[in-house]
PDB file of C-alpha atoms in Angstrom:
ATOM      1  CA  MET A   1       9.783  20.072 -26.147  1.00 78.00           C
ATOM      2  CA  THR A   2      12.412  18.387 -23.982  1.00 94.00           C
ATOM      3  CA  VAL A   3      10.900  16.966 -20.809  1.00 97.00           C
ATOM      4  CA  ARG A   4      12.871  17.916 -17.680  1.00 98.00           C
ATOM      5  CA  ILE A   5      12.816  15.446 -14.777  1.00 98.00           C
ATOM      6  CA  GLY A   6      14.238  16.453 -11.421  1.00 98.00           C
ATOM      7  CA  VAL A   7      16.172  14.027  -9.217  1.00 98.00           C
ATOM      8  CA  ILE A   8      16.428  15.055  -5.569  1.00 98.00           C
ATOM      9  CA  THR A   9      19.572  14.302  -3.574  1.00 98.00           C
ATOM     10  CA  TRP A  10      19.569  13.848   0.214  1.00 98.00           C
ATOM     11  CA  PRO A  11      22.506  13.125   2.535  1.00 97.00           C
ATOM     12  CA  GLY A  12      22.882   9.376   2.026  1.00 97.00           C
ATOM     13  CA  SER A  13      21.326   9.149  -1.448  1.00 97.00           C
ATOM     14  CA  LEU A  14      23.145   6.493  -3.484  1.00 95.00           C
ATOM     15  CA  ASP A  15      21.244   6.160  -6.736  1.00 97.00           C
ATOM     16  CA  ASP A  16      20.632   9.759  -7.735  1.00 98.00           C
ATOM     17  CA  ARG A  17      23.268   9.685 -10.485  1.00 98.00           C
ATOM     18  CA  ASP A  18      21.890   6.363 -11.748  1.00 97.00           C
ATOM     19  CA  ALA A  19      18.418   7.892 -11.938  1.00 98.00           C
ATOM     20  CA  GLN A  20      19.787  10.884 -13.837  1.00 98.00           C
ATOM     21  CA  ARG A  21      21.465   8.525 -16.293  1.00 98.00           C
ATOM     22  CA  ALA A  22      18.245   6.541 -16.783  1.00 98.00           C
ATOM     23  CA  ILE A  23      16.338   9.745 -17.495  1.00 98.00           C
ATOM     24  CA  ARG A  24      18.921  10.747 -20.087  1.00 98.00           C
ATOM     25  CA  LEU A  25      18.760   7.328 -21.745  1.00 98.00           C
ATOM     26  CA  ALA A  26      14.966   7.647 -21.935  1.00 98.00           C
ATOM     27  CA  GLY A  27      15.286  10.928 -23.825  1.00 97.00           C
ATOM     28  CA  ALA A  28      14.589  13.516 -21.144  1.00 98.00           C
ATOM     29  CA  GLU A  29      16.806  16.064 -19.419  1.00 98.00           C
ATOM     30  CA  PRO A  30      17.766  15.207 -15.833  1.00 98.00           C
ATOM     31  CA  VAL A  31      17.876  18.105 -13.381  1.00 98.00           C
ATOM     32  CA  ALA A  32      19.769  17.716 -10.106  1.00 98.00           C
ATOM     33  CA  LEU A  33      17.821  19.087  -7.112  1.00 98.00           C
ATOM     34  CA  TRP A  34      18.908  19.463  -3.473  1.00 98.00           C
ATOM     35  CA  HIS A  35      16.816  18.436  -0.487  1.00 98.00           C
ATOM     36  CA  GLY A  36      17.440  21.712   1.323  1.00 97.00           C
ATOM     37  CA  SER A  37      16.039  23.852  -1.489  1.00 97.00           C
ATOM     38  CA  HIS A  38      12.501  25.060  -2.080  1.00 97.00           C
ATOM     39  CA  ASP A  39      13.086  25.429  -5.842  1.00 97.00           C
ATOM     40  CA  LEU A  40      11.990  22.659  -8.230  1.00 98.00           C
ATOM     41  CA  GLU A  41      13.559  24.646 -11.092  1.00 97.00           C
ATOM     42  CA  GLY A  42      10.568  24.286 -13.362  1.00 97.00           C
ATOM     43  CA  VAL A  43      10.838  20.514 -13.853  1.00 98.00           C
ATOM     44  CA  ASP A  44       8.024  18.474 -15.392  1.00 98.00           C
ATOM     45  CA  ALA A  45       8.382  15.386 -13.174  1.00 98.00           C
ATOM     46  CA  LEU A  46      10.287  14.270 -10.074  1.00 98.00           C
ATOM     47  CA  VAL A  47      12.266  11.230  -8.948  1.00 98.00           C
ATOM     48  CA  LEU A  48      13.028  10.521  -5.288  1.00 98.00           C
ATOM     49  CA  PRO A  49      15.956   8.094  -5.601  1.00 98.00           C
ATOM     50  CA  GLY A  50      17.214   5.173  -3.582  1.00 97.00           C
ATOM     51  CA  GLY A  51      19.810   5.191  -0.844  1.00 96.00           C
ATOM     52  CA  PHE A  52      19.975   5.535   2.922  1.00 95.00           C
ATOM     53  CA  SER A  53      18.949   9.125   3.617  1.00 96.00           C
ATOM     54  CA  TYR A  54      20.133  10.232   7.042  1.00 96.00           C
ATOM     55  CA  GLY A  55      21.407   6.710   7.651  1.00 92.00           C
ATOM     56  CA  ASP A  56      17.833   5.386   7.959  1.00 91.00           C
ATOM     57  CA  TYR A  57      17.703   6.795  11.507  1.00 89.00           C
ATOM     58  CA  LEU A  58      14.308   6.744  13.246  1.00 87.00           C
ATOM     59  CA  ARG A  59      12.749   4.928  10.262  1.00 92.00           C
ATOM     60  CA  ALA A  60      13.917   4.693   6.681  1.00 95.00           C
ATOM     61  CA  GLY A  61      12.812   7.869   4.897  1.00 96.00           C
ATOM     62  CA  ALA A  62      11.301   9.448   8.013  1.00 97.00           C
ATOM     63  CA  ILE A  63      13.733  12.370   8.344  1.00 97.00           C
ATOM     64  CA  ALA A  64      13.986  12.942   4.587  1.00 97.00           C
ATOM     65  CA  ALA A  65      10.194  13.206   4.402  1.00 97.00           C
ATOM     66  CA  LEU A  66      10.496  16.383   6.504  1.00 97.00           C
ATOM     67  CA  SER A  67      13.152  18.012   4.296  1.00 97.00           C
ATOM     68  CA  PRO A  68      12.419  21.530   2.997  1.00 98.00           C
ATOM     69  CA  ILE A  69      11.919  20.403  -0.601  1.00 98.00           C
ATOM     70  CA  MET A  70       9.177  17.972   0.419  1.00 98.00           C
ATOM     71  CA  THR A  71       6.809  20.924   0.789  1.00 98.00           C
ATOM     72  CA  GLU A  72       7.232  21.543  -2.921  1.00 98.00           C
ATOM     73  CA  VAL A  73       7.060  17.820  -3.706  1.00 98.00           C
ATOM     74  CA  LYS A  74       3.693  17.566  -1.955  1.00 98.00           C
ATOM     75  CA  ASP A  75       2.368  20.632  -3.766  1.00 98.00           C
ATOM     76  CA  ALA A  76       3.632  19.300  -7.102  1.00 98.00           C
ATOM     77  CA  ALA A  77       2.040  15.909  -6.477  1.00 98.00           C
ATOM     78  CA  ALA A  78      -1.252  17.572  -5.566  1.00 98.00           C
ATOM     79  CA  SER A  79      -1.147  19.522  -8.832  1.00 98.00           C
ATOM     80  CA  GLY A  80      -0.739  16.303 -10.842  1.00 98.00           C
ATOM     81  CA  MET A  81       3.000  16.289 -11.511  1.00 98.00           C
ATOM     82  CA  PRO A  82       4.424  12.777 -12.012  1.00 98.00           C
ATOM     83  CA  VAL A  83       6.442  11.757  -8.928  1.00 98.00           C
ATOM     84  CA  LEU A  84       8.369   8.477  -8.657  1.00 99.00           C
ATOM     85  CA  GLY A  85       9.835   7.173  -5.392  1.00 98.00           C
ATOM     86  CA  ILE A  86      12.383   4.381  -5.726  1.00 98.00           C
ATOM     87  CA  CYS A  87      13.334   2.296  -2.653  1.00 98.00           C
ATOM     88  CA  ASN A  88      14.323   4.994  -0.127  1.00 98.00           C
ATOM     89  CA  GLY A  89      12.187   7.359  -2.204  1.00 98.00           C
ATOM     90  CA  PHE A  90       9.203   5.013  -1.757  1.00 98.00           C
ATOM     91  CA  GLN A  91       9.868   5.044   1.974  1.00 98.00           C
ATOM     92  CA  MET A  92       9.796   8.854   1.867  1.00 98.00           C
ATOM     93  CA  LEU A  93       6.487   8.866  -0.003  1.00 98.00           C
ATOM     94  CA  VAL A  94       4.759   6.719   2.616  1.00 98.00           C
ATOM     95  CA  GLU A  95       6.340   8.714   5.462  1.00 98.00           C
ATOM     96  CA  ALA A  96       5.057  11.909   3.802  1.00 98.00           C
ATOM     97  CA  HIS A  97       1.591  10.300   3.439  1.00 98.00           C
ATOM     98  CA  LEU A  98       1.640  10.656  -0.324  1.00 98.00           C
ATOM     99  CA  LEU A  99       1.105   6.882  -0.465  1.00 98.00           C
ATOM    100  CA  PRO A 100      -0.581   4.696   2.183  1.00 98.00           C
ATOM    101  CA  GLY A 101       0.953   2.169   4.550  1.00 98.00           C
ATOM    102  CA  GLY A 102       4.527   1.814   5.724  1.00 97.00           C
ATOM    103  CA  LEU A 103       7.802  -0.043   5.180  1.00 97.00           C
ATOM    104  CA  ILE A 104       9.636  -2.015   7.848  1.00 96.00           C
ATOM    105  CA  ARG A 105      12.643  -4.303   8.269  1.00 94.00           C
ATOM    106  CA  ASN A 106      12.669  -7.319   5.962  1.00 94.00           C
ATOM    107  CA  ASP A 107      11.038 -10.297   7.661  1.00 93.00           C
ATOM    108  CA  HIS A 108      14.272 -12.342   7.472  1.00 95.00           C
ATOM    109  CA  GLN A 109      16.206  -9.436   9.068  1.00 94.00           C
ATOM    110  CA  HIS A 110      18.816  -9.369   6.306  1.00 95.00           C
ATOM    111  CA  PHE A 111      19.681  -6.993   3.495  1.00 95.00           C
ATOM    112  CA  VAL A 112      18.516  -8.517   0.212  1.00 93.00           C
ATOM    113  CA  ARG A 113      19.789  -7.942  -3.304  1.00 94.00           C
ATOM    114  CA  ARG A 114      18.537  -9.843  -6.318  1.00 94.00           C
ATOM    115  CA  ASP A 115      17.107  -9.504  -9.789  1.00 96.00           C
ATOM    116  CA  GLN A 116      13.441  -9.482  -8.854  1.00 97.00           C
ATOM    117  CA  LYS A 117      10.462 -10.528 -10.959  1.00 97.00           C
ATOM    118  CA  LEU A 118       7.470  -8.219 -10.737  1.00 98.00           C
ATOM    119  CA  THR A 119       3.971  -8.370 -12.139  1.00 98.00           C
ATOM    120  CA  VAL A 120       2.671  -5.049 -13.463  1.00 98.00           C
ATOM    121  CA  GLU A 121      -0.758  -4.571 -11.885  1.00 98.00           C
ATOM    122  CA  ASN A 122      -1.714  -1.035 -12.945  1.00 98.00           C
ATOM    123  CA  VAL A 123      -0.823   0.505 -16.314  1.00 98.00           C
ATOM    124  CA  SER A 124      -2.952   3.639 -15.887  1.00 98.00           C
ATOM    125  CA  THR A 125      -0.288   5.657 -14.064  1.00 98.00           C
ATOM    126  CA  ALA A 126       2.150   8.273 -15.278  1.00 98.00           C
ATOM    127  CA  TRP A 127       5.022   5.821 -14.756  1.00 98.00           C
ATOM    128  CA  THR A 128       3.555   2.560 -16.091  1.00 98.00           C
ATOM    129  CA  SER A 129       1.583   3.365 -19.251  1.00 98.00           C
ATOM    130  CA  GLU A 130       4.134   1.710 -21.529  1.00 98.00           C
ATOM    131  CA  PHE A 131       3.746  -1.670 -19.812  1.00 98.00           C
ATOM    132  CA  ALA A 132       0.973  -4.188 -20.441  1.00 98.00           C
ATOM    133  CA  ALA A 133      -1.360  -5.232 -17.644  1.00 96.00           C
ATOM    134  CA  GLY A 134      -0.100  -8.490 -16.162  1.00 98.00           C
ATOM    135  CA  GLN A 135       3.312  -8.126 -17.798  1.00 98.00           C
ATOM    136  CA  GLU A 136       6.176  -9.766 -15.925  1.00 98.00           C
ATOM    137  CA  ILE A 137       9.320  -7.667 -15.716  1.00 98.00           C
ATOM    138  CA  VAL A 138      12.677  -8.073 -13.974  1.00 97.00           C
ATOM    139  CA  ILE A 139      14.104  -5.194 -11.945  1.00 97.00           C
ATOM    140  CA  PRO A 140      17.052  -5.212  -9.495  1.00 97.00           C
ATOM    141  CA  LEU A 141      16.096  -5.099  -5.803  1.00 97.00           C
ATOM    142  CA  LYS A 142      18.300  -4.079  -2.866  1.00 96.00           C
ATOM    143  CA  ASN A 143      16.935  -3.195   0.539  1.00 95.00           C
ATOM    144  CA  ALA A 144      16.911  -3.918   4.256  1.00 93.00           C
ATOM    145  CA  ASP A 145      13.643  -2.153   5.097  1.00 95.00           C
ATOM    146  CA  GLY A 146      11.424  -3.240   2.231  1.00 96.00           C
ATOM    147  CA  GLY A 147       8.577  -5.028   3.980  1.00 97.00           C
ATOM    148  CA  TYR A 148       5.343  -3.292   3.018  1.00 98.00           C
ATOM    149  CA  ILE A 149       2.722  -3.133   5.774  1.00 98.00           C
ATOM    150  CA  ALA A 150      -0.732  -1.638   6.204  1.00 98.00           C
ATOM    151  CA  SER A 151      -3.895  -2.396   8.144  1.00 98.00           C
ATOM    152  CA  GLU A 152      -6.270  -4.976   6.693  1.00 98.00           C
ATOM    153  CA  GLU A 153      -8.732  -2.167   6.016  1.00 98.00           C
ATOM    154  CA  THR A 154      -6.105  -0.196   4.084  1.00 98.00           C
ATOM    155  CA  LEU A 155      -4.970  -3.278   2.194  1.00 98.00           C
ATOM    156  CA  ASP A 156      -8.527  -4.047   1.176  1.00 98.00           C
ATOM    157  CA  ARG A 157      -9.015  -0.445   0.053  1.00 98.00           C
ATOM    158  CA  ILE A 158      -5.888  -0.232  -2.093  1.00 98.00           C
ATOM    159  CA  GLU A 159      -6.660  -3.615  -3.622  1.00 97.00           C
ATOM    160  CA  GLY A 160     -10.243  -2.603  -4.322  1.00 97.00           C
ATOM    161  CA  GLU A 161      -9.254   0.751  -5.810  1.00 98.00           C
ATOM    162  CA  GLY A 162      -6.549  -0.754  -8.010  1.00 98.00           C
ATOM    163  CA  LEU A 163      -3.732   1.119  -6.270  1.00 98.00           C
ATOM    164  CA  VAL A 164      -1.279  -1.803  -6.311  1.00 98.00           C
ATOM    165  CA  ALA A 165       1.101  -0.895  -9.123  1.00 98.00           C
ATOM    166  CA  PHE A 166       3.493  -3.852  -8.843  1.00 98.00           C
ATOM    167  CA  ARG A 167       3.467  -7.186  -7.078  1.00 98.00           C
ATOM    168  CA  TYR A 168       6.389  -9.509  -6.343  1.00 98.00           C
ATOM    169  CA  ALA A 169       6.348 -12.592  -8.575  1.00 98.00           C
ATOM    170  CA  GLY A 170       8.026 -15.946  -7.991  1.00 95.00           C
ATOM    171  CA  VAL A 171       9.285 -15.044  -4.521  1.00 96.00           C
ATOM    172  CA  ASN A 172       8.432 -12.446  -1.919  1.00 97.00           C
ATOM    173  CA  PRO A 173      11.895 -11.135  -0.949  1.00 97.00           C
ATOM    174  CA  ASN A 174      11.053  -9.170   2.185  1.00 97.00           C
ATOM    175  CA  GLY A 175       7.703 -10.272   3.624  1.00 96.00           C
ATOM    176  CA  SER A 176       5.637  -7.496   2.071  1.00 98.00           C
ATOM    177  CA  LEU A 177       1.950  -8.035   2.772  1.00 98.00           C
ATOM    178  CA  ARG A 178       0.005  -9.368  -0.220  1.00 98.00           C
ATOM    179  CA  ASP A 179       3.276  -9.384  -2.198  1.00 98.00           C
ATOM    180  CA  ILE A 180       2.989  -5.626  -2.763  1.00 98.00           C
ATOM    181  CA  ALA A 181       6.116  -4.215  -4.402  1.00 98.00           C
ATOM    182  CA  GLY A 182       4.791  -0.819  -5.449  1.00 98.00           C
ATOM    183  CA  LEU A 183       1.789   1.491  -5.189  1.00 98.00           C
ATOM    184  CA  THR A 184       0.157   4.339  -7.050  1.00 98.00           C
ATOM    185  CA  SER A 185      -1.840   7.271  -5.785  1.00 98.00           C
ATOM    186  CA  GLU A 186      -5.520   7.568  -6.632  1.00 98.00           C
ATOM    187  CA  ALA A 187      -4.701  10.145  -9.316  1.00 98.00           C
ATOM    188  CA  GLY A 188      -2.030   7.907 -10.822  1.00 98.00           C
ATOM    189  CA  ASN A 189       0.723  10.521 -10.893  1.00 98.00           C
ATOM    190  CA  VAL A 190       2.560   9.362  -7.741  1.00 98.00           C
ATOM    191  CA  VAL A 191       4.161   5.903  -7.843  1.00 98.00           C
ATOM    192  CA  GLY A 192       6.503   4.243  -5.369  1.00 98.00           C
ATOM    193  CA  LEU A 193       8.245   0.884  -5.472  1.00 98.00           C
ATOM    194  CA  MET A 194      11.097  -0.882  -3.687  1.00 98.00           C
ATOM    195  CA  PRO A 195      12.940  -2.362  -6.724  1.00 98.00           C
ATOM    196  CA  HIS A 196      15.227  -0.130  -8.800  1.00 98.00           C
ATOM    197  CA  PRO A 197      14.145   0.524 -12.413  1.00 98.00           C
ATOM    198  CA  GLU A 198      17.099   2.877 -12.949  1.00 98.00           C
ATOM    199  CA  HIS A 199      19.379  -0.171 -12.826  1.00 98.00           C
ATOM    200  CA  ALA A 200      17.637  -1.830 -15.767  1.00 97.00           C
ATOM    201  CA  THR A 201      17.766   0.755 -18.524  1.00 97.00           C
ATOM    202  CA  GLU A 202      20.686  -0.168 -20.785  1.00 94.00           C
ATOM    203  CA  ALA A 203      21.736  -3.465 -22.326  1.00 93.00           C
ATOM    204  CA  GLY A 204      25.011  -4.630 -20.836  1.00 92.00           C
ATOM    205  CA  PHE A 205      24.246  -3.208 -17.405  1.00 90.00           C
ATOM    206  CA  GLY A 206      20.850  -4.651 -16.413  1.00 92.00           C
ATOM    207  CA  PRO A 207      19.584  -7.991 -15.119  1.00 93.00           C
ATOM    208  CA  ASN A 208      20.412 -11.228 -16.924  1.00 88.00           C
ATOM    209  CA  THR A 209      17.886 -12.427 -19.490  1.00 88.00           C
ATOM    210  CA  SER A 210      17.481 -15.531 -21.632  1.00 86.00           C
ATOM    211  CA  GLU A 211      18.959 -13.566 -24.528  1.00 85.00           C
ATOM    212  CA  ALA A 212      22.180 -12.425 -22.860  1.00 88.00           C
ATOM    213  CA  MET A 213      23.817 -11.591 -19.556  1.00 91.00           C
ATOM    214  CA  ARG A 214      23.024  -8.141 -18.179  1.00 93.00           C
ATOM    215  CA  SER A 215      20.766  -7.349 -21.109  1.00 92.00           C
ATOM    216  CA  GLY A 216      17.577  -6.501 -19.186  1.00 94.00           C
ATOM    217  CA  THR A 217      16.092  -3.074 -19.872  1.00 97.00           C
ATOM    218  CA  ASP A 218      12.628  -3.371 -18.323  1.00 97.00           C
ATOM    219  CA  GLY A 219      13.205  -0.287 -16.181  1.00 98.00           C
ATOM    220  CA  LEU A 220      13.430   2.076 -19.143  1.00 98.00           C
ATOM    221  CA  ALA A 221       9.643   2.038 -19.620  1.00 98.00           C
ATOM    222  CA  PHE A 222       9.160   3.800 -16.277  1.00 98.00           C
ATOM    223  CA  PHE A 223      10.917   6.872 -17.597  1.00 98.00           C
ATOM    224  CA  THR A 224       9.539   6.788 -21.138  1.00 98.00           C
ATOM    225  CA  SER A 225       6.056   6.473 -19.610  1.00 98.00           C
ATOM    226  CA  ALA A 226       6.642   9.663 -17.620  1.00 98.00           C
ATOM    227  CA  ILE A 227       7.919  11.477 -20.697  1.00 98.00           C
ATOM    228  CA  ALA A 228       4.788  10.413 -22.585  1.00 97.00           C
ATOM    229  CA  ALA A 229       2.546  11.529 -19.699  1.00 97.00           C
ATOM    230  CA  VAL A 230       4.128  14.982 -19.565  1.00 97.00           C
ATOM    231  CA  SER A 231       4.011  15.329 -23.350  1.00 94.00           C
ATOM    232  CA  ARG A 232       0.292  14.466 -23.415  1.00 90.00           C
ATOM    233  CA  VAL A 233      -0.460  17.207 -20.913  1.00 87.00           C
ATOM    234  CA  ALA A 234       1.626  19.735 -22.849  1.00 81.00           C
ATOM    235  CA  ALA A 235       0.038  18.888 -26.220  1.00 75.00           C
TER     236      ALA A 235
END
């Protein structure tokens, strides 16, 4: 069985092709989907990619979260389908209330881009099972509206329920509360994060490592984890 992972494109998406390439490198078949459609074309998992959908008007991800295809995304998530939101896709997931909290302008008011260290907090999700708990990974980060916020009550709940999937390590690049870089849903099938795993999937094109320049491939495990999750369900 070849796992098919859909990548949705919105007006202003920038990293949809990169996500498709990462999926292909991981061994699955990428399927291009359009935000104005109601057809998920029978895919096994979904990626909401990074970019600046609708120019980040109103709030980043706010308009995209109301796109026609989001009805199907919500239904798919409720049925247990793995859904990954990357950067702008994470913003869409919180705007669509598939993940708690919100994302606002970086606390230093500047766009940030860097190779970012993350600590993997939860390895029981459809997108993180091939990591080790507490593992430190390096994933490229690029955002202007990446500051994660939530009420103290919500923060305490997601901490207590183990819903923090990733935490910033070494430096907090955008003022996210409690260094939260990514979250998971209670069921573990929906994951969102601000850094970009699709940009760390092939040696020669990823972050620098101690072994060689641009050799980092930590992002590949996101996609191989999803393939494994889908394959387990199908077995």
